[in-house]
Amino acid sequence: MKQAVLYVGHGSRVKEAQDKAISFMKSCMPLVEADIQEICFLELTDPSIEEGFETCVKKGATHIAIVPLLLLTAMHAKSDIPVEIEKVKKRFPQVQVTYGRPIGVNQEVTKSVVARIEEAGYQGEKAKIVLIGRGSSDPDVKRDIFGIADDVQRLLPHADVLPCFITACGPNYRDVLMQITVEDNTPVYIVPYLLFTGILMKEIESEAEQASKRLPDIRVCRYIGFHPHVKAAYIERVQETILNKEGAFHFQGESHAASSS
């Protein structure tokens, strides 16, 4: 047996985002026990999933653990990536494939959210915490964000954690901000639940600036990014995919991936 790990990033046209994703995945490699470790991307960045898979096979992989680097469970994890795996797996039927979960709801991720809030000055006081996810029509995205919000609430019992989204599902973060009034008399911490900075981050900062005209204490936390706790959560996903206890991560195509996410 020769075990490989194939790390799958989303991909980006922005070189800085590409470089950060590659650097992050490379930093995980020394913490993972596997004979072969390769990086690939779903779209926009090379190498592709097919090319990454081929490289693993050429290096002698008999087992490949494929692990998406995604914060939330959505169609990329449930359909888009499995479709690409299915295509290349047909060419190499002798290779055993396991397919991992997105980071999703995880205690380490919850710690990263709390760390970002504390970086912005939170010291356990009564506060409003606006946790903003990207949003999706996939209900599992909403489930993940609300689950993370519940976990943050347990760690920060004096705060009021308000999960919301940028687009595609509700509640929308603009509406949530509008519902917070000066009468609440509490600081507001905005937490962008994003891996990368970019257009969405600038949009959130702009909305926060508008809200600051009526709310005296509003603070935009750093986006989650590749915080050390996110790294710990991702390593956990990689390891469970390699171990494949009770066959839970055995790849059986798109329908299986959707049902097991």
Short mmCIF file of C-alpha atoms in Angstrom, two decimals:
data_model
loop_
_atom_site.label_atom_id
_atom_site.label_comp_id
_atom_site.label_asym_id
_atom_site.label_seq_id
_atom_site.Cartn_x
_atom_site.Cartn_y
_atom_site.Cartn_z
CA MET A 1 0.00 0.00 0.00
CA LYS A 2 1.22 3.49 -0.87
CA GLN A 3 -0.94 6.26 0.59
CA ALA A 4 -1.34 9.64 -1.10
CA VAL A 5 -3.14 12.79 0.01
CA LEU A 6 -4.55 15.11 -2.64
CA TYR A 7 -5.36 18.54 -1.20
CA VAL A 8 -8.06 20.36 -3.21
CA GLY A 9 -8.25 24.15 -3.10
CA HIS A 10 -11.02 26.10 -4.76
CA GLY A 11 -8.76 28.14 -7.02
CA SER A 12 -8.67 31.88 -7.73
CA ARG A 13 -7.70 34.35 -10.44
CA VAL A 14 -6.03 36.43 -7.71
CA LYS A 15 -2.39 35.38 -7.36
CA GLU A 16 -2.23 36.38 -3.69
CA ALA A 17 -5.16 34.07 -2.90
CA GLN A 18 -3.52 31.23 -4.88
CA ASP A 19 -0.23 31.71 -3.08
CA LYS A 20 -1.84 31.76 0.36
CA ALA A 21 -3.80 28.57 -0.34
CA ILE A 22 -0.69 26.78 -1.63
CA SER A 23 1.39 27.97 1.31
CA PHE A 24 -1.29 26.78 3.74
CA MET A 25 -1.62 23.33 2.19
CA LYS A 26 2.17 22.92 2.05
CA SER A 27 2.37 23.84 5.74
CA CYS A 28 -0.02 20.98 6.53
CA MET A 29 2.10 18.36 4.81
CA PRO A 30 4.76 17.85 7.53
CA LEU A 31 1.94 17.13 9.99
CA VAL A 32 0.41 14.37 7.84
CA GLU A 33 1.73 10.83 7.51
CA ALA A 34 1.46 9.88 3.85
CA ASP A 35 3.90 8.62 1.23
CA ILE A 36 2.74 11.12 -1.40
CA GLN A 37 1.20 14.56 -0.94
CA GLU A 38 0.01 16.74 -3.82
CA ILE A 39 -1.96 19.97 -4.26
CA CYS A 40 -4.61 20.67 -6.90
CA PHE A 41 -7.55 23.01 -7.51
CA LEU A 42 -11.18 22.72 -8.55
CA GLU A 43 -11.01 25.63 -10.99
CA LEU A 44 -9.14 28.78 -12.10
CA THR A 45 -5.74 27.53 -10.88
CA ASP A 46 -3.45 24.70 -12.01
CA PRO A 47 -2.97 21.83 -11.48
CA SER A 48 -6.51 20.49 -11.88
CA ILE A 49 -7.96 17.64 -9.82
CA GLU A 50 -7.32 15.29 -12.76
CA GLU A 51 -3.69 16.39 -13.00
CA GLY A 52 -3.17 16.08 -9.25
CA PHE A 53 -4.68 12.59 -9.24
CA GLU A 54 -2.50 11.54 -12.19
CA THR A 55 0.63 12.77 -10.39
CA CYS A 56 -0.25 10.68 -7.33
CA VAL A 57 -0.71 7.59 -9.52
CA LYS A 58 2.55 8.21 -11.38
CA LYS A 59 4.33 8.33 -8.01
CA GLY A 60 2.92 4.91 -7.18
CA ALA A 61 -0.17 5.71 -5.09
CA THR A 62 -2.45 2.76 -4.44
CA HIS A 63 -4.73 4.76 -2.09
CA ILE A 64 -5.59 8.46 -2.47
CA ALA A 65 -7.29 10.52 0.24
CA ILE A 66 -8.85 13.58 -1.44
CA VAL A 67 -9.62 16.43 0.96
CA PRO A 68 -11.33 19.71 -0.03
CA LEU A 69 -10.06 22.93 1.52
CA LEU A 70 -13.49 24.49 2.02
CA LEU A 71 -14.92 26.15 5.12
CA LEU A 72 -18.53 25.12 4.52
CA THR A 73 -20.50 22.21 3.11
CA ALA A 74 -22.01 23.19 -0.25
CA MET A 75 -22.25 22.15 -3.89
CA HIS A 76 -18.50 22.38 -4.53
CA ALA A 77 -17.97 19.65 -1.94
CA LYS A 78 -21.13 17.68 -2.66
CA SER A 79 -21.15 17.75 -6.45
CA ASP A 80 -18.45 19.68 -8.32
CA ILE A 81 -15.40 18.00 -6.79
CA PRO A 82 -16.95 14.48 -6.81
CA VAL A 83 -17.78 14.87 -10.52
CA GLU A 84 -14.11 15.58 -11.25
CA ILE A 85 -12.97 12.67 -9.07
CA GLU A 86 -15.41 10.33 -10.82
CA LYS A 87 -14.01 11.27 -14.23
CA VAL A 88 -10.39 10.51 -13.36
CA LYS A 89 -11.17 7.50 -11.14
CA LYS A 90 -12.65 5.69 -14.14
CA ARG A 91 -9.20 5.81 -15.73
CA PHE A 92 -7.54 4.32 -12.65
CA PRO A 93 -10.05 1.83 -11.21
CA GLN A 94 -7.31 0.00 -9.31
CA VAL A 95 -6.70 3.01 -7.04
CA GLN A 96 -8.67 3.13 -3.79
CA VAL A 97 -10.13 6.60 -3.17
CA THR A 98 -11.40 8.16 0.03
CA TYR A 99 -13.08 11.58 -0.02
CA GLY A 100 -13.01 13.94 2.94
CA ARG A 101 -15.42 16.46 4.37
CA PRO A 102 -15.19 20.26 4.25
CA ILE A 103 -14.08 21.80 7.53
CA GLY A 104 -17.70 22.53 8.49
CA VAL A 105 -18.73 22.72 12.14
CA ASN A 106 -15.66 21.98 14.23
CA GLN A 107 -14.44 22.95 17.70
CA GLU A 108 -11.16 24.23 16.29
CA VAL A 109 -12.98 26.49 13.85
CA THR A 110 -15.09 27.84 16.69
CA LYS A 111 -11.87 28.71 18.53
CA SER A 112 -10.63 30.58 15.44
CA VAL A 113 -13.81 32.69 15.40
CA VAL A 114 -13.42 33.50 19.09
CA ALA A 115 -9.75 34.36 18.55
CA ARG A 116 -10.63 36.86 15.80
CA ILE A 117 -13.21 38.48 18.10
CA GLU A 118 -10.72 38.72 20.95
CA GLU A 119 -8.12 40.21 18.59
CA ALA A 120 -10.61 43.03 17.99
CA GLY A 121 -10.72 43.80 21.72
CA TYR A 122 -13.48 41.63 23.12
CA GLN A 123 -13.01 40.88 26.82
CA GLY A 124 -16.14 38.97 27.75
CA GLU A 125 -18.53 41.91 27.94
CA LYS A 126 -22.10 42.01 26.69
CA ALA A 127 -21.88 42.48 22.91
CA LYS A 128 -23.46 41.78 19.54
CA ILE A 129 -21.42 39.42 17.36
CA VAL A 130 -22.43 39.41 13.70
CA LEU A 131 -21.09 36.19 12.14
CA ILE A 132 -21.22 36.60 8.35
CA GLY A 133 -21.03 33.62 5.99
CA ARG A 134 -20.77 33.82 2.21
CA GLY A 135 -24.20 32.26 1.72
CA SER A 136 -25.59 29.65 -0.66
CA SER A 137 -28.87 28.19 -1.84
CA ASP A 138 -27.63 24.90 -0.33
CA PRO A 139 -29.29 24.47 3.09
CA ASP A 140 -26.18 22.80 4.52
CA VAL A 141 -24.33 26.13 4.36
CA LYS A 142 -26.97 27.70 6.58
CA ARG A 143 -26.78 24.69 8.89
CA ASP A 144 -22.99 25.04 9.21
CA ILE A 145 -23.02 28.77 9.98
CA PHE A 146 -25.84 28.43 12.52
CA GLY A 147 -24.00 25.49 14.11
CA ILE A 148 -20.80 27.51 14.42
CA ALA A 149 -22.77 30.44 15.84
CA ASP A 150 -24.27 28.15 18.49
CA ASP A 151 -20.80 26.93 19.46
CA VAL A 152 -19.44 30.50 19.67
CA GLN A 153 -22.43 31.43 21.83
CA ARG A 154 -21.50 28.66 24.28
CA LEU A 155 -17.93 29.94 24.51
CA LEU A 156 -19.01 33.59 24.83
CA PRO A 157 -22.17 33.39 26.98
CA HIS A 158 -22.45 37.15 27.57
CA ALA A 159 -22.54 37.95 23.86
CA ASP A 160 -25.46 37.72 21.45
CA VAL A 161 -24.23 35.83 18.36
CA LEU A 162 -26.14 36.67 15.17
CA PRO A 163 -25.50 34.36 12.17
CA CYS A 164 -26.19 35.88 8.76
CA PHE A 165 -25.09 35.83 5.12
CA ILE A 166 -23.81 38.01 2.30
CA THR A 167 -25.96 36.50 -0.42
CA ALA A 168 -28.27 33.67 -1.58
CA CYS A 169 -29.91 32.95 1.78
CA GLY A 170 -31.11 34.81 4.87
CA PRO A 171 -30.88 36.55 7.11
CA ASN A 172 -28.85 39.05 5.10
CA TYR A 173 -26.11 40.73 7.09
CA ARG A 174 -27.26 44.23 6.07
CA ASP A 175 -30.68 43.55 7.57
CA VAL A 176 -29.10 42.20 10.76
CA LEU A 177 -26.94 45.34 11.08
CA MET A 178 -29.97 47.56 10.55
CA GLN A 179 -31.82 45.78 13.36
CA ILE A 180 -29.07 46.66 15.84
CA THR A 181 -29.85 50.03 17.40
CA VAL A 182 -27.92 52.47 19.53
CA GLU A 183 -30.37 51.64 22.32
CA ASP A 184 -28.79 48.20 22.54
CA ASN A 185 -25.81 50.04 24.06
CA THR A 186 -23.33 47.25 23.29
CA PRO A 187 -20.25 46.99 21.09
CA VAL A 188 -20.77 45.24 17.75
CA TYR A 189 -18.18 42.79 16.42
CA ILE A 190 -18.46 41.85 12.74
CA VAL A 191 -16.82 38.52 11.94
CA PRO A 192 -16.36 37.74 8.20
CA TYR A 193 -16.38 33.93 7.96
CA LEU A 194 -14.17 33.86 4.87
CA LEU A 195 -10.90 32.15 3.96
CA PHE A 196 -9.69 35.05 1.82
CA THR A 197 -9.84 38.82 1.72
CA GLY A 198 -11.14 40.41 -1.48
CA ILE A 199 -14.28 42.00 -2.88
CA LEU A 200 -16.59 40.51 -0.24
CA MET A 201 -14.37 41.74 2.58
CA LYS A 202 -14.33 45.25 1.11
CA GLU A 203 -18.12 45.13 0.85
CA ILE A 204 -18.44 44.17 4.52
CA GLU A 205 -16.05 46.95 5.55
CA SER A 206 -18.07 49.48 3.56
CA GLU A 207 -21.33 48.42 5.19
CA ALA A 208 -19.69 48.58 8.62
CA GLU A 209 -18.51 52.11 7.90
CA GLN A 210 -22.08 53.12 7.06
CA ALA A 211 -23.40 51.46 10.20
CA SER A 212 -20.79 53.26 12.33
CA LYS A 213 -22.60 56.55 11.63
CA ARG A 214 -25.39 55.39 13.94
CA LEU A 215 -23.65 52.78 16.11
CA PRO A 216 -20.92 54.23 18.36
CA ASP A 217 -18.81 51.05 18.75
CA ILE A 218 -18.63 48.76 15.72
CA ARG A 219 -15.51 46.70 14.99
CA VAL A 220 -14.71 44.61 11.92
CA CYS A 221 -12.69 41.55 12.91
CA ARG A 222 -10.11 39.98 10.63
CA TYR A 223 -11.55 37.42 8.23
CA ILE A 224 -11.06 33.85 9.49
CA GLY A 225 -8.41 33.04 6.90
CA PHE A 226 -5.82 30.37 7.64
CA HIS A 227 -5.80 30.82 11.40
CA PRO A 228 -3.84 28.12 13.31
CA HIS A 229 -7.13 26.70 14.61
CA VAL A 230 -8.39 26.41 11.00
CA LYS A 231 -5.21 24.51 10.24
CA ALA A 232 -5.86 22.13 13.14
CA ALA A 233 -9.41 21.56 11.88
CA TYR A 234 -8.21 20.86 8.34
CA ILE A 235 -5.54 18.44 9.53
CA GLU A 236 -8.29 16.63 11.43
CA ARG A 237 -10.26 16.29 8.19
CA VAL A 238 -7.18 14.97 6.36
CA GLN A 239 -6.39 12.40 9.01
CA GLU A 240 -9.93 11.05 9.25
CA THR A 241 -10.01 10.67 5.46
CA ILE A 242 -6.79 8.67 5.47
CA LEU A 243 -7.89 6.44 8.36
CA ASN A 244 -11.36 5.91 6.83
CA LYS A 245 -12.77 4.26 9.95
CA GLU A 246 -15.70 1.95 9.15
CA GLY A 247 -15.41 2.96 5.48
CA ALA A 248 -17.12 6.29 6.18
CA PHE A 249 -15.07 8.15 3.56
CA HIS A 250 -14.93 5.56 0.80
CA PHE A 251 -15.66 7.35 -2.46
CA GLN A 252 -18.73 6.05 -4.27
CA GLY A 253 -19.46 8.92 -6.63
CA GLU A 254 -21.48 12.12 -6.50
CA SER A 255 -24.61 10.76 -4.77
CA HIS A 256 -22.60 9.23 -1.93
CA ALA A 257 -20.60 12.43 -1.42
CA ALA A 258 -23.79 14.47 -1.16
CA SER A 259 -25.39 12.15 1.37
CA SER A 260 -22.33 11.87 3.62
CA SER A 261 -21.37 15.55 3.81
#
